[in-house]
Amino acid sequence: MKKLIIEKIDSLPPLPKSVLELEEFRRMSNKEPLDLLKIIEQDPLIITTVLRVANSAMFGFVSEVETPSRAISLLGVNFTISIALGSVIQNLIQSNLSAYGVGTDDFMFSSNLASNLVNTWVSKISFDLKEDLLLPAFLQETGKFVISEVLNENGETEAFLEQLEVNKNTSSVEKEFLGYSCARITANIFKHWNLSHNLIFSIGFVEDLEHCPKDYIKKAQILEIIKILCDVRNPLSDQNIQRALTKATEYNIDVEPLLQSIDSIKFKLENDF
């Protein structure tokens, strides 16, 4: 399976111009919203995704967001960049998530949830950490598309799903079947595309702190907690919330701001339906 995963990553298409422009823009020190608008207006998929996210229950804006410029104003430049990059990258891989028993809408919900946790929780820890982790949090489960495709092609989908029902720890099931966790696979996808070291290292060492470079340990710890909470099959389940709080305690991270953020997000979601 490891060889098949590597071959699948090596066969991924090159990044389109829009992603390269977004990545270049993201690295600029002074980011003007108007310049971002010019980039995303070139890609109808990005516009559709950004507006869908801005109008989701996760954010609960008072009125409908009808234009990309309004979405950028409400979501912020860096968050909009994350959504834009994510939508293009996920579209490039073009696979389903049948091996996980979920659809792409479920995946987008979990990705948005991850970004929202960065905005509401990580911002209370550190503004710089929040800025550094917005994109990794949104994209850290991208490897699931490759995993699902490989499992489908090899007739392992049903067995994988059955094991997910038995073992609620998705990462351990991924390692059991593929030899790699989603974090490692996602990091290698971004390495293949020559994306930033922050993206590759922050994601790649989630659940592998023993080998994590010192500068990325805190980021990997936070991403692991977000990964648990945003599990695509059971986002914000009671079991996953407890696992996340236990992990935060293990990493000496104050659980109170995390609990406040979880409660705030759950309140928004529950009052939208």
mmCIF file of C-alpha atoms in Angstrom:
data_model
loop_
_atom_site.group_PDB
_atom_site.id
_atom_site.type_symbol
_atom_site.label_atom_id
_atom_site.label_comp_id
_atom_site.label_asym_id
_atom_site.label_seq_id
_atom_site.Cartn_x
_atom_site.Cartn_y
_atom_site.Cartn_z
ATOM 1 C CA MET A 1 0.000 0.000 0.000
ATOM 2 C CA LYS A 2 2.846 2.409 0.768
ATOM 3 C CA LYS A 3 4.124 2.098 -2.794
ATOM 4 C CA LEU A 4 0.643 2.742 -4.205
ATOM 5 C CA ILE A 5 0.269 5.872 -2.084
ATOM 6 C CA ILE A 6 3.635 7.212 -3.301
ATOM 7 C CA GLU A 7 2.725 6.476 -6.931
ATOM 8 C CA LYS A 8 -0.622 8.226 -6.512
ATOM 9 C CA ILE A 9 1.047 11.340 -5.079
ATOM 10 C CA ASP A 10 3.680 11.374 -7.846
ATOM 11 C CA SER A 11 0.919 11.254 -10.480
ATOM 12 C CA LEU A 12 -0.967 14.283 -9.141
ATOM 13 C CA PRO A 13 -1.333 17.120 -11.684
ATOM 14 C CA PRO A 14 0.688 20.328 -11.274
ATOM 15 C CA LEU A 15 -0.826 23.209 -9.353
ATOM 16 C CA PRO A 16 -2.843 25.659 -11.479
ATOM 17 C CA LYS A 17 -1.896 29.312 -11.854
ATOM 18 C CA SER A 18 -4.507 30.417 -9.302
ATOM 19 C CA VAL A 19 -2.856 28.381 -6.523
ATOM 20 C CA LEU A 20 0.613 29.678 -7.362
ATOM 21 C CA GLU A 21 -0.698 33.256 -7.294
ATOM 22 C CA LEU A 22 -2.489 32.654 -3.995
ATOM 23 C CA GLU A 23 0.600 31.092 -2.444
ATOM 24 C CA GLU A 24 2.746 34.035 -3.608
ATOM 25 C CA PHE A 25 0.160 36.493 -2.270
ATOM 26 C CA ARG A 26 -0.043 34.625 1.048
ATOM 27 C CA ARG A 27 3.688 35.118 1.630
ATOM 28 C CA MET A 28 3.519 38.899 1.145
ATOM 29 C CA SER A 29 3.857 41.037 4.257
ATOM 30 C CA ASN A 30 1.248 43.572 3.105
ATOM 31 C CA LYS A 31 -1.887 41.861 1.810
ATOM 32 C CA GLU A 32 -4.470 44.115 0.223
ATOM 33 C CA PRO A 33 -8.026 42.669 0.037
ATOM 34 C CA LEU A 34 -8.483 44.138 -3.439
ATOM 35 C CA ASP A 35 -5.451 42.220 -4.752
ATOM 36 C CA LEU A 36 -6.847 38.995 -3.282
ATOM 37 C CA LEU A 37 -10.209 39.694 -4.903
ATOM 38 C CA LYS A 38 -8.519 40.025 -8.315
ATOM 39 C CA ILE A 39 -6.911 36.594 -7.890
ATOM 40 C CA ILE A 40 -9.974 34.672 -6.715
ATOM 41 C CA GLU A 41 -12.295 36.287 -9.282
ATOM 42 C CA GLN A 42 -10.367 34.363 -11.960
ATOM 43 C CA ASP A 43 -11.686 31.035 -10.648
ATOM 44 C CA PRO A 44 -15.470 30.396 -10.423
ATOM 45 C CA LEU A 45 -14.867 27.365 -8.156
ATOM 46 C CA ILE A 46 -13.111 29.555 -5.580
ATOM 47 C CA ILE A 47 -15.867 32.171 -5.682
ATOM 48 C CA THR A 48 -18.560 29.515 -5.178
ATOM 49 C CA THR A 49 -16.696 27.906 -2.284
ATOM 50 C CA VAL A 50 -15.881 31.180 -0.513
ATOM 51 C CA LEU A 51 -19.516 32.326 -0.680
ATOM 52 C CA ARG A 52 -20.790 28.925 0.479
ATOM 53 C CA VAL A 53 -18.454 28.997 3.471
ATOM 54 C CA ALA A 54 -19.333 32.601 4.346
ATOM 55 C CA ASN A 55 -23.029 31.685 4.339
ATOM 56 C CA SER A 56 -22.645 28.487 6.362
ATOM 57 C CA ALA A 57 -24.077 28.009 9.834
ATOM 58 C CA MET A 58 -20.547 27.946 11.210
ATOM 59 C CA PHE A 59 -20.284 31.735 11.042
ATOM 60 C CA GLY A 60 -23.880 32.867 11.415
ATOM 61 C CA PHE A 61 -23.518 36.270 9.748
ATOM 62 C CA VAL A 62 -26.681 38.352 10.140
ATOM 63 C CA SER A 63 -27.380 38.812 6.421
ATOM 64 C CA GLU A 64 -26.596 36.739 3.346
ATOM 65 C CA VAL A 65 -23.102 37.243 1.915
ATOM 66 C CA GLU A 66 -23.628 37.785 -1.817
ATOM 67 C CA THR A 67 -20.276 39.049 -3.115
ATOM 68 C CA PRO A 68 -16.688 37.811 -2.796
ATOM 69 C CA SER A 69 -15.532 41.241 -1.629
ATOM 70 C CA ARG A 70 -18.050 41.120 1.243
ATOM 71 C CA ALA A 71 -16.888 37.587 2.074
ATOM 72 C CA ILE A 72 -13.253 38.728 2.252
ATOM 73 C CA SER A 73 -14.280 41.615 4.513
ATOM 74 C CA LEU A 74 -16.161 39.312 6.906
ATOM 75 C CA LEU A 75 -13.882 36.247 6.869
ATOM 76 C CA GLY A 76 -10.574 38.109 6.714
ATOM 77 C CA VAL A 77 -7.822 37.905 4.119
ATOM 78 C CA ASN A 78 -5.927 34.928 5.544
ATOM 79 C CA PHE A 79 -9.024 32.831 6.151
ATOM 80 C CA THR A 80 -10.241 33.536 2.595
ATOM 81 C CA ILE A 81 -6.853 32.469 1.243
ATOM 82 C CA SER A 82 -7.155 29.182 3.165
ATOM 83 C CA ILE A 83 -10.604 28.490 1.733
ATOM 84 C CA ALA A 84 -9.492 29.424 -1.778
ATOM 85 C CA LEU A 85 -6.390 27.230 -1.700
ATOM 86 C CA GLY A 86 -8.326 24.389 -0.126
ATOM 87 C CA SER A 87 -11.082 24.390 -2.735
ATOM 88 C CA VAL A 88 -8.629 24.240 -5.647
ATOM 89 C CA ILE A 89 -6.368 21.613 -4.067
ATOM 90 C CA GLN A 90 -9.287 19.344 -3.140
ATOM 91 C CA ASN A 91 -10.700 19.705 -6.648
ATOM 92 C CA LEU A 92 -7.323 18.780 -8.162
ATOM 93 C CA ILE A 93 -7.198 15.446 -6.357
ATOM 94 C CA GLN A 94 -10.725 14.644 -7.575
ATOM 95 C CA SER A 95 -11.751 11.604 -5.606
ATOM 96 C CA ASN A 96 -14.595 10.663 -3.318
ATOM 97 C CA LEU A 97 -14.463 9.790 0.357
ATOM 98 C CA SER A 98 -16.461 6.569 0.228
ATOM 99 C CA ALA A 99 -13.777 4.755 2.238
ATOM 100 C CA TYR A 100 -14.700 7.026 5.162
ATOM 101 C CA GLY A 101 -18.446 6.741 4.601
ATOM 102 C CA VAL A 102 -18.833 10.504 4.100
ATOM 103 C CA GLY A 103 -19.307 12.981 1.250
ATOM 104 C CA THR A 104 -17.425 16.092 0.162
ATOM 105 C CA ASP A 105 -19.936 18.318 1.989
ATOM 106 C CA ASP A 106 -19.048 16.515 5.234
ATOM 107 C CA PHE A 107 -15.394 17.091 4.457
ATOM 108 C CA MET A 108 -15.948 20.794 3.797
ATOM 109 C CA PHE A 109 -17.885 21.099 7.062
ATOM 110 C CA SER A 110 -14.966 19.553 8.981
ATOM 111 C CA SER A 111 -12.446 21.787 7.198
ATOM 112 C CA ASN A 112 -14.488 24.893 8.001
ATOM 113 C CA LEU A 113 -14.828 23.723 11.586
ATOM 114 C CA ALA A 114 -11.051 23.366 11.824
ATOM 115 C CA SER A 115 -10.519 26.903 10.558
ATOM 116 C CA ASN A 116 -13.155 28.216 12.928
ATOM 117 C CA LEU A 117 -11.368 26.579 15.867
ATOM 118 C CA VAL A 118 -8.162 28.324 14.826
ATOM 119 C CA ASN A 119 -9.979 31.646 14.690
ATOM 120 C CA THR A 120 -11.819 31.262 17.997
ATOM 121 C CA TRP A 121 -9.413 29.154 20.068
ATOM 122 C CA VAL A 122 -5.857 29.523 18.770
ATOM 123 C CA SER A 123 -6.261 33.309 18.537
ATOM 124 C CA LYS A 124 -6.554 33.264 22.353
ATOM 125 C CA ILE A 125 -3.193 31.479 22.601
ATOM 126 C CA SER A 126 -1.246 33.566 20.110
ATOM 127 C CA PHE A 127 -2.073 35.802 17.132
ATOM 128 C CA ASP A 128 1.017 34.581 15.250
ATOM 129 C CA LEU A 129 0.091 30.940 15.859
ATOM 130 C CA LYS A 130 -3.405 31.645 14.583
ATOM 131 C CA GLU A 131 -2.038 33.155 11.388
ATOM 132 C CA ASP A 132 0.417 30.262 10.886
ATOM 133 C CA LEU A 133 -2.178 27.543 11.487
ATOM 134 C CA LEU A 134 -5.195 28.757 9.524
ATOM 135 C CA LEU A 135 -4.077 27.097 6.305
ATOM 136 C CA PRO A 136 -2.608 23.881 7.820
ATOM 137 C CA ALA A 137 -5.773 23.354 9.891
ATOM 138 C CA PHE A 138 -7.996 23.774 6.851
ATOM 139 C CA LEU A 139 -5.907 21.466 4.666
ATOM 140 C CA GLN A 140 -4.530 18.863 7.073
ATOM 141 C CA GLU A 141 -7.010 16.141 6.048
ATOM 142 C CA THR A 142 -6.493 16.544 2.280
ATOM 143 C CA GLY A 143 -4.690 13.191 2.142
ATOM 144 C CA LYS A 144 -7.985 11.422 2.824
ATOM 145 C CA PHE A 145 -8.914 11.832 -0.852
ATOM 146 C CA VAL A 146 -5.794 9.934 -1.919
ATOM 147 C CA ILE A 147 -6.320 7.321 0.812
ATOM 148 C CA SER A 148 -9.927 6.739 -0.252
ATOM 149 C CA GLU A 149 -8.951 6.399 -3.905
ATOM 150 C CA VAL A 150 -6.222 3.838 -3.173
ATOM 151 C CA LEU A 151 -8.535 1.828 -0.906
ATOM 152 C CA ASN A 152 -11.301 1.888 -3.536
ATOM 153 C CA GLU A 153 -8.948 0.738 -6.298
ATOM 154 C CA ASN A 154 -7.729 -2.144 -4.144
ATOM 155 C CA GLY A 155 -11.117 -3.344 -2.933
ATOM 156 C CA GLU A 156 -10.357 -2.436 0.686
ATOM 157 C CA THR A 157 -13.119 0.120 1.231
ATOM 158 C CA GLU A 158 -15.555 -2.178 3.006
ATOM 159 C CA ALA A 159 -12.893 -3.638 5.325
ATOM 160 C CA PHE A 160 -11.607 -0.132 6.094
ATOM 161 C CA LEU A 161 -15.102 1.118 6.946
ATOM 162 C CA GLU A 162 -15.745 -1.894 9.166
ATOM 163 C CA GLN A 163 -12.539 -1.217 11.082
ATOM 164 C CA LEU A 164 -13.473 2.454 11.495
ATOM 165 C CA GLU A 165 -16.658 1.282 13.223
ATOM 166 C CA VAL A 166 -14.612 -0.832 15.640
ATOM 167 C CA ASN A 167 -11.712 1.560 16.198
ATOM 168 C CA LYS A 168 -12.860 5.174 16.491
ATOM 169 C CA ASN A 169 -9.261 6.424 16.148
ATOM 170 C CA THR A 170 -9.179 7.145 12.408
ATOM 171 C CA SER A 171 -5.414 7.727 12.277
ATOM 172 C CA SER A 172 -4.614 4.325 13.736
ATOM 173 C CA VAL A 173 -6.882 2.627 11.161
ATOM 174 C CA GLU A 174 -5.150 4.561 8.366
ATOM 175 C CA LYS A 175 -1.751 3.373 9.603
ATOM 176 C CA GLU A 176 -3.035 -0.197 9.916
ATOM 177 C CA PHE A 177 -4.217 -0.324 6.290
ATOM 178 C CA LEU A 178 -1.740 1.980 4.539
ATOM 179 C CA GLY A 179 1.362 2.172 6.691
ATOM 180 C CA TYR A 180 0.954 5.963 6.880
ATOM 181 C CA SER A 181 -1.445 8.282 8.648
ATOM 182 C CA CYS A 182 -3.350 10.957 6.736
ATOM 183 C CA ALA A 183 -1.035 13.605 8.241
ATOM 184 C CA ARG A 184 2.053 12.022 6.669
ATOM 185 C CA ILE A 185 0.325 11.558 3.314
ATOM 186 C CA THR A 186 -0.984 15.137 3.275
ATOM 187 C CA ALA A 187 2.485 16.501 4.057
ATOM 188 C CA ASN A 188 3.942 14.502 1.169
ATOM 189 C CA ILE A 189 1.268 15.810 -1.198
ATOM 190 C CA PHE A 190 2.265 19.371 -0.307
ATOM 191 C CA LYS A 191 5.940 18.495 -0.572
ATOM 192 C CA HIS A 192 5.240 17.159 -4.087
ATOM 193 C CA TRP A 193 3.741 20.551 -4.945
ATOM 194 C CA ASN A 194 6.599 22.515 -3.320
ATOM 195 C CA LEU A 195 4.295 24.351 -0.918
ATOM 196 C CA SER A 196 5.597 26.087 2.206
ATOM 197 C CA HIS A 197 7.657 24.387 4.920
ATOM 198 C CA ASN A 198 5.186 25.668 7.510
ATOM 199 C CA LEU A 199 2.403 23.733 5.788
ATOM 200 C CA ILE A 200 4.470 20.562 5.318
ATOM 201 C CA PHE A 201 6.130 20.373 8.752
ATOM 202 C CA SER A 202 3.153 21.550 10.837
ATOM 203 C CA ILE A 203 0.959 18.844 9.319
ATOM 204 C CA GLY A 204 3.553 16.136 8.743
ATOM 205 C CA PHE A 205 4.539 15.738 12.393
ATOM 206 C CA VAL A 206 1.028 15.577 13.844
ATOM 207 C CA GLU A 207 1.055 12.419 16.035
ATOM 208 C CA ASP A 208 4.824 12.123 15.501
ATOM 209 C CA LEU A 209 6.192 14.625 18.017
ATOM 210 C CA GLU A 210 9.209 12.441 18.737
ATOM 211 C CA HIS A 211 10.685 13.349 15.341
ATOM 212 C CA CYS A 212 9.188 16.849 15.111
ATOM 213 C CA PRO A 213 11.581 19.814 14.769
ATOM 214 C CA LYS A 214 11.451 21.942 17.916
ATOM 215 C CA ASP A 215 9.980 24.986 16.157
ATOM 216 C CA TYR A 216 6.959 22.985 15.004
ATOM 217 C CA ILE A 217 6.064 21.010 18.141
ATOM 218 C CA LYS A 218 3.464 23.473 19.436
ATOM 219 C CA LYS A 219 1.869 23.707 15.992
ATOM 220 C CA ALA A 220 1.712 19.929 15.606
ATOM 221 C CA GLN A 221 0.155 19.573 19.070
ATOM 222 C CA ILE A 222 -2.564 22.123 18.321
ATOM 223 C CA LEU A 223 -3.274 20.596 14.916
ATOM 224 C CA GLU A 224 -3.641 17.174 16.525
ATOM 225 C CA ILE A 225 -6.257 18.516 18.944
ATOM 226 C CA ILE A 226 -8.108 20.196 16.065
ATOM 227 C CA LYS A 227 -7.856 16.998 14.018
ATOM 228 C CA ILE A 228 -9.540 15.014 16.820
ATOM 229 C CA LEU A 229 -12.354 17.544 17.223
ATOM 230 C CA CYS A 230 -12.962 17.823 13.480
ATOM 231 C CA ASP A 231 -12.933 14.109 12.677
ATOM 232 C CA VAL A 232 -14.845 13.923 9.395
ATOM 233 C CA ARG A 233 -17.026 11.035 10.623
ATOM 234 C CA ASN A 234 -17.824 12.420 14.073
ATOM 235 C CA PRO A 235 -17.097 16.158 14.307
ATOM 236 C CA LEU A 236 -17.508 17.565 17.811
ATOM 237 C CA SER A 237 -18.826 14.267 19.171
ATOM 238 C CA ASP A 238 -18.757 13.928 22.965
ATOM 239 C CA GLN A 239 -16.130 11.201 22.676
ATOM 240 C CA ASN A 240 -13.868 13.322 20.459
ATOM 241 C CA ILE A 241 -14.277 16.385 22.665
ATOM 242 C CA GLN A 242 -13.130 14.330 25.644
ATOM 243 C CA ARG A 243 -10.183 12.942 23.660
ATOM 244 C CA ALA A 244 -9.197 16.465 22.612
ATOM 245 C CA LEU A 245 -9.372 17.795 26.165
ATOM 246 C CA THR A 246 -7.278 14.874 27.413
ATOM 247 C CA LYS A 247 -4.710 15.567 24.712
ATOM 248 C CA ALA A 248 -4.639 19.298 25.557
ATOM 249 C CA THR A 249 -3.990 18.440 29.218
ATOM 250 C CA GLU A 250 -1.214 16.049 28.186
ATOM 251 C CA TYR A 251 0.404 18.892 26.202
ATOM 252 C CA ASN A 252 0.000 21.406 29.066
ATOM 253 C CA ILE A 253 -2.400 23.515 27.042
ATOM 254 C CA ASP A 254 -5.061 25.410 29.031
ATOM 255 C CA VAL A 255 -8.358 23.630 28.351
ATOM 256 C CA GLU A 256 -10.629 26.502 29.407
ATOM 257 C CA PRO A 257 -10.239 28.615 26.225
ATOM 258 C CA LEU A 258 -10.620 25.429 24.170
ATOM 259 C CA LEU A 259 -13.865 24.532 25.963
ATOM 260 C CA GLN A 260 -15.179 28.080 25.482
ATOM 261 C CA SER A 261 -14.495 27.882 21.743
ATOM 262 C CA ILE A 262 -16.141 24.478 21.427
ATOM 263 C CA ASP A 263 -19.224 25.708 23.321
ATOM 264 C CA SER A 264 -19.415 28.856 21.200
ATOM 265 C CA ILE A 265 -19.245 26.933 17.916
ATOM 266 C CA LYS A 266 -21.754 24.302 19.078
ATOM 267 C CA PHE A 267 -24.149 27.056 20.159
ATOM 268 C CA LYS A 268 -24.010 28.648 16.694
ATOM 269 C CA LEU A 269 -24.580 25.329 14.961
ATOM 270 C CA GLU A 270 -27.401 24.210 17.228
ATOM 271 C CA ASN A 271 -29.248 27.510 16.949
ATOM 272 C CA ASP A 272 -29.124 27.525 13.170
ATOM 273 C CA PHE A 273 -31.255 24.394 12.897
#
